[in-house]
Short mmCIF file of C-alpha atoms and ligand atoms in Angstrom, two decimals:
data_model
loop_
_atom_site.label_atom_id
_atom_site.label_comp_id
_atom_site.label_asym_id
_atom_site.label_seq_id
_atom_site.Cartn_x
_atom_site.Cartn_y
_atom_site.Cartn_z
CA MET A 1 82.72 0.30 36.93
CA LEU A 2 81.13 3.19 35.04
CA LEU A 3 77.72 1.57 35.20
CA ASN A 4 78.18 0.90 38.92
CA ARG A 5 78.13 4.60 39.57
CA VAL A 6 74.85 5.03 37.69
CA GLN A 7 73.30 2.07 39.48
CA THR A 8 74.27 3.46 42.89
CA GLN A 9 72.69 6.80 42.08
CA LEU A 10 69.51 5.17 40.79
CA LEU A 11 69.29 3.06 43.92
CA ALA A 12 69.62 6.16 46.09
CA LEU A 13 66.70 7.78 44.28
CA LYS A 14 64.67 4.62 44.71
CA GLU A 15 65.38 4.47 48.44
CA GLN A 16 64.32 8.10 48.91
CA ARG A 17 61.18 7.35 46.88
CA LEU A 18 62.18 10.07 44.43
CA GLN A 19 62.30 7.84 41.40
CA ARG A 20 60.20 9.05 38.50
CA PHE A 21 58.20 6.91 36.12
CA ARG A 22 56.65 7.47 32.76
CA ARG A 23 53.25 6.10 31.94
CA THR A 24 52.70 5.09 28.36
CA VAL A 25 49.62 6.48 26.65
CA ASP A 26 48.40 3.99 24.09
CA GLN A 27 45.57 6.11 22.75
CA ALA A 28 44.21 9.55 23.46
CA ASP A 29 40.94 11.14 22.52
CA GLY A 30 40.88 14.45 24.31
CA VAL A 31 40.70 13.85 28.05
CA GLN A 32 39.97 10.12 27.64
CA MET A 33 43.10 8.07 27.34
CA VAL A 34 44.17 4.47 27.35
CA VAL A 35 47.17 4.33 29.66
CA ASP A 36 49.26 1.16 29.90
CA GLY A 37 46.17 -0.65 28.65
CA HIS A 38 43.69 0.94 31.12
CA PRO A 39 41.03 3.53 30.24
CA MET A 40 41.70 6.74 32.15
CA LEU A 41 40.07 10.15 32.46
CA ALA A 42 42.91 12.67 32.51
CA PHE A 43 43.09 15.82 34.63
CA CYS A 44 46.75 16.46 33.99
CA SER A 45 47.24 17.68 30.47
CA ASN A 46 47.93 21.24 29.33
CA ASP A 47 45.57 20.83 26.39
CA TYR A 48 43.31 23.48 27.96
CA LEU A 49 41.08 24.02 24.93
CA GLY A 50 40.93 20.40 23.82
CA LEU A 51 42.64 21.22 20.52
CA ALA A 52 45.29 18.47 20.62
CA ASN A 53 42.78 16.00 19.18
CA ASP A 54 40.87 18.40 16.98
CA ALA A 55 39.98 16.86 13.62
CA GLY A 56 40.50 20.10 11.72
CA LEU A 57 44.00 20.49 13.14
CA ALA A 58 44.84 16.88 12.32
CA GLN A 59 43.75 17.55 8.76
CA ALA A 60 45.83 20.74 8.61
CA LEU A 61 48.86 18.76 9.76
CA CYS A 62 48.34 16.20 6.96
CA GLU A 63 47.93 19.01 4.45
CA GLY A 64 51.18 20.51 5.73
CA VAL A 65 52.98 17.21 5.24
CA GLN A 66 51.68 16.96 1.69
CA ARG A 67 52.85 20.44 0.88
CA TYR A 68 56.18 20.58 2.73
CA GLY A 69 57.15 16.98 3.50
CA VAL A 70 57.85 15.62 6.95
CA GLY A 71 61.04 17.45 7.85
CA ALA A 72 62.56 20.92 7.43
CA GLY A 73 65.90 19.38 6.51
CA ALA A 74 68.05 22.19 7.89
CA SER A 75 68.20 25.03 10.38
CA HIS A 76 66.34 28.30 9.78
CA LEU A 77 69.43 30.21 8.65
CA ILE A 78 70.41 27.56 6.12
CA SER A 79 67.46 26.23 4.13
CA GLY A 80 64.97 25.11 6.81
CA HIS A 81 62.89 28.29 7.03
CA SER A 82 59.70 27.46 5.13
CA ARG A 83 56.79 29.57 3.97
CA ALA A 84 54.72 27.94 6.73
CA HIS A 85 57.16 29.18 9.40
CA ALA A 86 57.15 32.67 7.88
CA LEU A 87 53.35 32.83 7.71
CA LEU A 88 53.02 31.63 11.29
CA GLU A 89 55.45 34.27 12.56
CA ALA A 90 53.69 37.00 10.59
CA GLN A 91 50.32 35.95 11.98
CA LEU A 92 51.59 35.85 15.57
CA ALA A 93 53.10 39.32 15.18
CA THR A 94 49.84 40.70 13.78
CA LEU A 95 47.84 39.20 16.63
CA LEU A 96 50.15 40.64 19.30
CA SER A 97 50.66 44.02 17.65
CA ALA A 98 48.10 45.57 20.00
CA ASN A 99 50.44 44.78 22.90
CA ILE A 100 53.90 45.10 21.41
CA PRO A 101 54.85 48.04 19.17
CA SER A 102 56.51 47.05 15.85
CA ALA A 103 55.95 43.44 16.86
CA GLN A 104 57.72 40.56 15.21
CA ALA A 105 57.62 36.90 16.22
CA LEU A 106 60.23 34.16 16.16
CA PHE A 107 59.16 30.51 16.13
CA PHE A 108 61.14 27.98 18.20
CA SER A 109 60.78 24.19 18.34
CA THR A 110 59.90 24.22 22.05
CA GLY A 111 59.25 26.67 24.85
CA TYR A 112 62.29 25.36 26.65
CA MET A 113 64.46 26.43 23.73
CA ALA A 114 62.65 29.73 23.32
CA ASN A 115 63.50 30.64 26.91
CA LEU A 116 67.14 29.62 26.51
CA GLY A 117 67.33 31.55 23.26
CA LEU A 118 65.67 34.70 24.51
CA LEU A 119 67.58 34.99 27.79
CA GLY A 120 70.88 34.07 26.14
CA GLY A 121 70.33 36.64 23.42
CA LEU A 122 69.48 39.39 25.92
CA ALA A 123 72.40 38.59 28.18
CA ILE A 124 75.03 39.12 25.49
CA LEU A 125 73.74 42.61 24.74
CA ALA A 126 75.94 43.90 27.57
CA PRO A 127 78.70 42.44 29.75
CA ASP A 128 77.01 43.79 32.87
CA THR A 129 73.54 42.33 32.18
CA GLU A 130 71.64 41.59 35.37
CA ILE A 131 68.56 39.35 35.52
CA PHE A 132 65.84 39.69 38.19
CA SER A 133 63.95 36.44 38.46
CA GLU A 134 60.64 35.71 40.22
CA ALA A 135 61.12 32.91 42.76
CA LEU A 136 58.55 30.56 41.22
CA ASN A 137 59.83 30.76 37.66
CA HIS A 138 59.78 27.68 35.43
CA ALA A 139 62.85 25.46 35.14
CA SER A 140 63.41 26.45 31.51
CA LEU A 141 63.78 30.10 32.53
CA ILE A 142 66.19 29.10 35.28
CA ASP A 143 68.24 27.05 32.83
CA GLY A 144 68.17 29.97 30.40
CA MET A 145 69.68 32.21 33.08
CA ARG A 146 72.33 29.62 33.90
CA MET A 147 73.26 29.26 30.27
CA ALA A 148 73.39 33.02 29.89
CA ARG A 149 76.11 33.07 32.59
CA THR A 150 75.07 36.45 33.86
CA ARG A 151 74.36 37.83 37.30
CA VAL A 152 70.95 36.68 38.57
CA ARG A 153 68.95 38.07 41.49
CA VAL A 154 65.94 36.11 42.66
CA PHE A 155 63.08 38.13 44.16
CA PRO A 156 60.52 36.47 46.46
CA HIS A 157 57.20 35.39 44.98
CA ARG A 158 54.94 38.40 44.24
CA ASP A 159 57.19 40.69 46.29
CA MET A 160 57.24 43.98 44.36
CA ALA A 161 58.95 45.86 47.20
CA SER A 162 61.92 43.47 47.15
CA LEU A 163 62.14 43.65 43.38
CA GLU A 164 62.11 47.44 43.54
CA GLN A 165 64.95 47.41 46.07
CA LEU A 166 67.01 45.15 43.84
CA LEU A 167 66.34 47.29 40.76
CA ALA A 168 67.13 50.50 42.63
CA ALA A 169 70.43 49.08 43.88
CA SER A 170 71.50 47.73 40.49
CA THR A 171 74.14 49.52 38.44
CA SER A 172 73.62 47.26 35.42
CA SER A 173 73.12 48.95 32.05
CA ASN A 174 70.95 46.04 30.86
CA LYS A 175 68.36 45.00 33.43
CA VAL A 176 65.98 42.12 32.66
CA VAL A 177 63.01 41.19 34.86
CA VAL A 178 61.73 37.66 34.22
CA THR A 179 58.41 36.14 35.26
CA ASP A 180 55.96 33.35 34.52
CA SER A 181 52.48 34.73 33.78
CA VAL A 182 50.55 31.82 35.30
CA PHE A 183 52.47 29.99 38.02
CA SER A 184 52.30 26.40 36.95
CA MET A 185 51.98 24.72 40.35
CA ASP A 186 49.59 27.35 41.80
CA GLY A 187 47.46 28.47 38.87
CA SER A 188 47.62 32.08 40.02
CA VAL A 189 48.34 34.94 37.62
CA ALA A 190 51.35 37.22 38.09
CA ASP A 191 50.78 40.93 38.60
CA VAL A 192 52.26 41.76 35.21
CA PRO A 193 51.03 45.40 35.23
CA ALA A 194 52.89 46.06 38.49
CA LEU A 195 56.02 44.38 37.12
CA LEU A 196 55.82 46.44 33.94
CA ASP A 197 55.41 49.59 35.98
CA LEU A 198 58.65 48.85 37.85
CA CYS A 199 60.39 48.01 34.57
CA ARG A 200 59.37 51.40 33.16
CA ARG A 201 60.65 53.22 36.21
CA TYR A 202 63.98 51.40 36.35
CA GLU A 203 64.55 51.07 32.59
CA ALA A 204 64.38 47.27 32.46
CA TRP A 205 63.12 44.69 29.99
CA LEU A 206 60.22 42.50 31.07
CA VAL A 207 60.29 38.87 29.93
CA VAL A 208 56.88 37.21 30.34
CA ASP A 209 56.60 33.43 29.95
CA ASP A 210 52.95 32.92 29.06
CA ALA A 211 53.09 29.14 28.57
CA HIS A 212 49.82 28.61 30.47
CA GLY A 213 48.17 31.86 29.36
CA PHE A 214 48.44 31.90 25.57
CA GLY A 215 45.16 30.61 24.10
CA VAL A 216 43.38 30.86 27.43
CA LEU A 217 43.70 34.35 28.93
CA GLY A 218 42.35 37.49 27.27
CA ALA A 219 39.11 38.09 25.35
CA SER A 220 40.57 36.62 22.13
CA GLY A 221 42.81 34.12 23.90
CA LEU A 222 45.93 36.10 23.06
CA GLY A 223 47.25 35.69 26.57
CA VAL A 224 48.24 37.67 29.59
CA LEU A 225 49.17 40.89 27.75
CA GLU A 226 45.71 41.06 26.21
CA HIS A 227 44.18 40.07 29.57
CA PHE A 228 45.73 43.12 31.26
CA GLY A 229 45.65 45.39 28.18
CA LEU A 230 49.40 46.08 28.26
CA HIS A 231 51.38 47.81 25.52
CA ASP A 232 55.10 48.46 25.72
CA GLU A 233 58.26 48.00 23.64
CA ARG A 234 60.12 46.64 26.66
CA LEU A 235 57.81 43.59 26.74
CA LEU A 236 59.47 40.37 25.61
CA TYR A 237 56.72 37.82 25.30
CA MET A 238 57.15 34.04 25.16
CA GLY A 239 54.12 31.90 24.31
CA THR A 240 54.04 28.15 23.90
CA LEU A 241 52.14 26.32 21.19
CA GLY A 242 52.08 22.82 22.67
CA LYS A 243 49.65 23.63 25.50
CA ALA A 244 46.38 25.44 24.74
CA ALA A 245 47.33 25.68 21.05
CA GLY A 246 47.37 21.89 20.96
CA VAL A 247 50.37 21.28 18.69
CA SER A 248 53.99 21.97 19.67
CA GLY A 249 56.58 24.71 19.54
CA ALA A 250 56.76 28.20 20.97
CA PHE A 251 57.50 31.75 19.97
CA VAL A 252 59.05 34.94 21.19
CA CYS A 253 57.22 38.11 20.25
CA ALA A 254 59.00 41.42 20.72
CA HIS A 255 59.92 44.65 18.97
CA GLU A 256 61.25 43.80 15.48
CA ASP A 257 64.78 44.93 16.41
CA VAL A 258 64.91 42.49 19.31
CA VAL A 259 63.79 39.66 17.04
CA SER A 260 66.39 40.64 14.42
CA TRP A 261 69.03 40.48 17.13
CA LEU A 262 67.91 37.00 18.18
CA VAL A 263 68.12 35.80 14.57
CA GLN A 264 71.74 37.05 14.53
CA ARG A 265 72.85 35.75 17.88
CA SER A 266 70.47 33.36 19.64
CA ARG A 267 72.30 30.03 19.60
CA PRO A 268 69.26 27.85 20.51
CA TYR A 269 67.52 29.41 17.49
CA ILE A 270 70.43 29.14 15.09
CA TYR A 271 72.10 25.82 15.78
CA THR A 272 69.21 23.42 15.49
CA THR A 273 67.08 21.95 12.73
CA ALA A 274 63.88 23.90 12.16
CA ALA A 275 60.70 22.22 13.43
CA ALA A 276 58.73 20.41 10.74
CA PRO A 277 56.99 23.01 8.54
CA ALA A 278 53.80 20.93 8.74
CA LEU A 279 53.63 21.79 12.45
CA ALA A 280 53.75 25.47 11.61
CA HIS A 281 51.06 24.91 8.98
CA ALA A 282 48.82 23.21 11.56
CA LEU A 283 49.56 26.00 14.02
CA LEU A 284 48.20 28.59 11.62
CA ARG A 285 44.90 26.73 11.76
CA SER A 286 45.16 26.52 15.54
CA LEU A 287 45.66 30.29 15.83
CA ALA A 288 42.55 30.85 13.74
CA LEU A 289 40.55 28.56 16.02
CA ILE A 290 41.87 30.30 19.14
CA VAL A 291 40.88 33.83 18.11
CA GLU A 292 37.62 32.95 16.37
CA GLN A 293 34.24 32.06 17.83
CA GLU A 294 35.31 28.44 18.25
CA GLY A 295 38.03 29.52 20.67
CA GLN A 296 35.67 31.81 22.52
CA GLN A 297 33.22 28.98 23.03
CA ARG A 298 35.96 26.71 24.28
CA ARG A 299 37.23 29.34 26.71
CA ALA A 300 33.67 29.85 27.99
CA GLN A 301 33.34 26.08 28.47
CA LEU A 302 36.65 25.97 30.35
CA LYS A 303 35.43 28.76 32.63
CA GLN A 304 32.23 26.84 33.33
CA ASN A 305 34.23 23.73 34.10
CA ILE A 306 36.40 25.66 36.57
CA SER A 307 33.42 26.99 38.50
CA HIS A 308 31.74 23.59 38.35
CA LEU A 309 34.74 22.01 40.06
CA GLN A 310 34.99 24.81 42.62
CA GLN A 311 31.33 24.36 43.51
CA SER A 312 31.47 20.56 43.64
CA LEU A 313 34.41 20.03 45.98
CA LEU A 314 33.37 20.04 49.62
CA GLN A 315 36.84 21.14 50.82
CA ARG A 316 36.37 19.81 54.34
CA HIS A 317 40.07 19.96 55.02
CA TRP A 318 41.74 19.93 51.63
CA ARG A 319 41.47 23.40 50.08
CA LEU A 320 41.53 24.55 46.51
CA MET A 321 44.21 27.16 46.09
CA PRO A 322 43.02 30.59 44.90
CA SER A 323 43.14 30.29 41.10
CA GLU A 324 40.96 31.46 38.22
CA THR A 325 42.88 29.46 35.64
CA ALA A 326 42.64 25.90 34.36
CA ILE A 327 45.21 24.87 36.98
CA GLN A 328 43.22 24.15 40.14
CA PRO A 329 45.54 22.72 42.82
CA LEU A 330 44.01 21.06 45.85
CA LEU A 331 46.23 21.69 48.85
CA VAL A 332 46.66 18.47 50.85
CA GLY A 333 49.76 19.30 52.88
CA ASP A 334 51.29 15.96 53.75
CA ASN A 335 53.44 14.27 51.05
CA GLY A 336 52.28 10.76 51.80
CA GLN A 337 48.64 11.75 51.83
CA ALA A 338 48.90 13.62 48.53
CA LEU A 339 50.54 10.57 46.96
CA ALA A 340 47.96 8.20 48.43
CA LEU A 341 45.12 10.39 47.18
CA SER A 342 46.56 10.46 43.66
CA ALA A 343 47.08 6.67 43.77
CA ARG A 344 43.51 5.98 44.94
CA LEU A 345 42.10 8.19 42.19
CA PHE A 346 44.28 6.42 39.64
CA GLU A 347 42.86 3.06 40.70
CA GLN A 348 39.44 4.49 39.86
CA GLY A 349 40.53 5.60 36.40
CA LEU A 350 41.13 9.24 37.33
CA TRP A 351 44.57 10.56 36.45
CA VAL A 352 45.56 13.55 38.61
CA PRO A 353 49.20 13.98 39.68
CA ALA A 354 50.40 14.71 43.20
CA ILE A 355 53.04 17.42 43.40
CA ARG A 356 55.54 17.24 46.24
CA PRO A 357 58.57 19.14 47.48
CA PRO A 358 61.03 20.20 46.15
CA THR A 359 58.73 21.18 43.27
CA VAL A 360 56.55 23.01 45.85
CA PRO A 361 57.43 24.30 49.37
CA ASP A 362 57.56 21.84 52.29
CA GLY A 363 54.18 21.06 53.80
CA THR A 364 52.26 22.13 50.68
CA ALA A 365 52.01 18.86 48.77
CA ARG A 366 49.02 19.08 46.49
CA LEU A 367 46.87 17.41 43.90
CA ARG A 368 47.36 19.35 40.69
CA ILE A 369 44.04 19.30 38.86
CA ALA A 370 44.27 20.60 35.30
CA LEU A 371 40.98 21.27 33.57
CA SER A 372 40.18 21.47 29.88
CA ALA A 373 37.29 22.68 27.76
CA ALA A 374 37.13 19.06 26.61
CA HIS A 375 35.91 17.87 30.04
CA THR A 376 32.17 17.34 30.32
CA PRO A 377 30.25 18.45 33.45
CA ALA A 378 29.64 14.76 34.21
CA GLN A 379 33.37 14.06 34.15
CA ILE A 380 34.09 16.96 36.52
CA SER A 381 31.36 15.69 38.86
CA ARG A 382 32.90 12.24 38.78
CA LEU A 383 36.25 13.63 39.89
CA ALA A 384 34.72 15.82 42.59
CA GLU A 385 32.69 12.94 44.02
CA ALA A 386 35.72 10.69 44.16
CA ILE A 387 37.76 13.36 45.96
CA ASN A 388 34.93 14.17 48.39
CA PHE A 389 34.59 10.48 49.23
CA LEU A 390 38.32 10.03 49.85
CA GLU A 391 38.47 13.22 51.89
CA ALA A 392 35.87 11.82 54.26
CA GLN A 393 37.75 8.51 54.47
CA MET A 394 41.33 9.63 54.82
CA PRO A 395 42.37 10.99 58.22
CA ARG A 396 43.20 14.66 58.47
CA SER A 397 46.98 14.99 58.29
C1 PLP B 1 55.70 24.10 29.53
C2 PLP B 1 56.44 25.32 29.91
C3 PLP B 1 57.59 25.74 29.22
C4 PLP B 1 58.23 24.89 28.16
O1 PLP B 1 57.49 24.84 27.00
P1 PLP B 1 57.64 23.56 26.04
O2 PLP B 1 57.09 24.01 24.75
O3 PLP B 1 56.89 22.46 26.68
O4 PLP B 1 59.11 23.26 25.97
C5 PLP B 1 58.16 26.94 29.56
N1 PLP B 1 57.66 27.69 30.57
C6 PLP B 1 56.58 27.30 31.27
C7 PLP B 1 56.08 28.18 32.38
C8 PLP B 1 55.94 26.10 30.98
O5 PLP B 1 54.90 25.71 31.69
#
């Protein structure tokens, strides 16, 4: 009886062709993977700098295990807060101190939890907290707002005038504007300076989720705040460490008082076992790579790869969306055609996902190409040629 209900729901998903599948990666060496036994060239990972398979980072992780063991054994407020976690937080705060006055950082196990923890912690500062959320925000931010059980206003994508109207009309004593820095299905960068300007005028916090920017944007790879040269105590910055940084985890960086408050009250920070200290130890090495010459070279390579792709695609009727970041979506339009394109590429050993509604608006199904510094020019050419060939073959939808 109970299982019947699950089976009916699963069948419904199957019939609507909305069922999701996981592919099993047997081996990965940068962008080259063995997937369910087949060699594949991947254009779908968030490992933008190619650090996830870096030998130095692997060694740092082993070193961390030798020093701290494999598990933290407890939550941060009990006995799980290791020297490695403390050093990582101190280093992150130092790096972001040019953007956030009296900066302190708080390490979370994942970006999903960091967003829940940050929004939840902010919401309980006042009973009348009101959150203003950009329409294309990531699911983890949306879940964070839901969990915070506070009033949420959604403003249309990039619409500063609408946001200003909402802020002007609000009587809340604790206003929080929330945005992604790089929109993950478009690759475009939010106008964070304009958002910050509004937040200054209407006395609001600005939460910036820089999951796709940290490590990539800015001269030293410190992310979107460095990219735009912003500095303000109302900035609440969330960066992830499982994408460009190549490991896992995330952090919130904010004024030290905000971080102290989160340590007191953020339930997703408090009531969970601390991430393995060895991960934090490896992340220290990753941070060094990101800001040093190594990181600069990798960012330069990524930039070259982006322009190489842009120059190689013919774009007869499928268009690259305007993006300067590693996320280069090719707008196909029709759902079936986007799926067919992705499937044909997969048969040729090229792994690029199709993204369909409801993840993106109706009629804007796309191929989401994610580039990395680890791609070689020959690999980018191979992808471009395959797409150009299929574009000529497949009828315009
Ligand atoms: C990936 C991502 C997250 C979640 O980070 P994890 O560390 O993977 O949990 C949050 N926000 C955005 C915009 C993301 O792309």
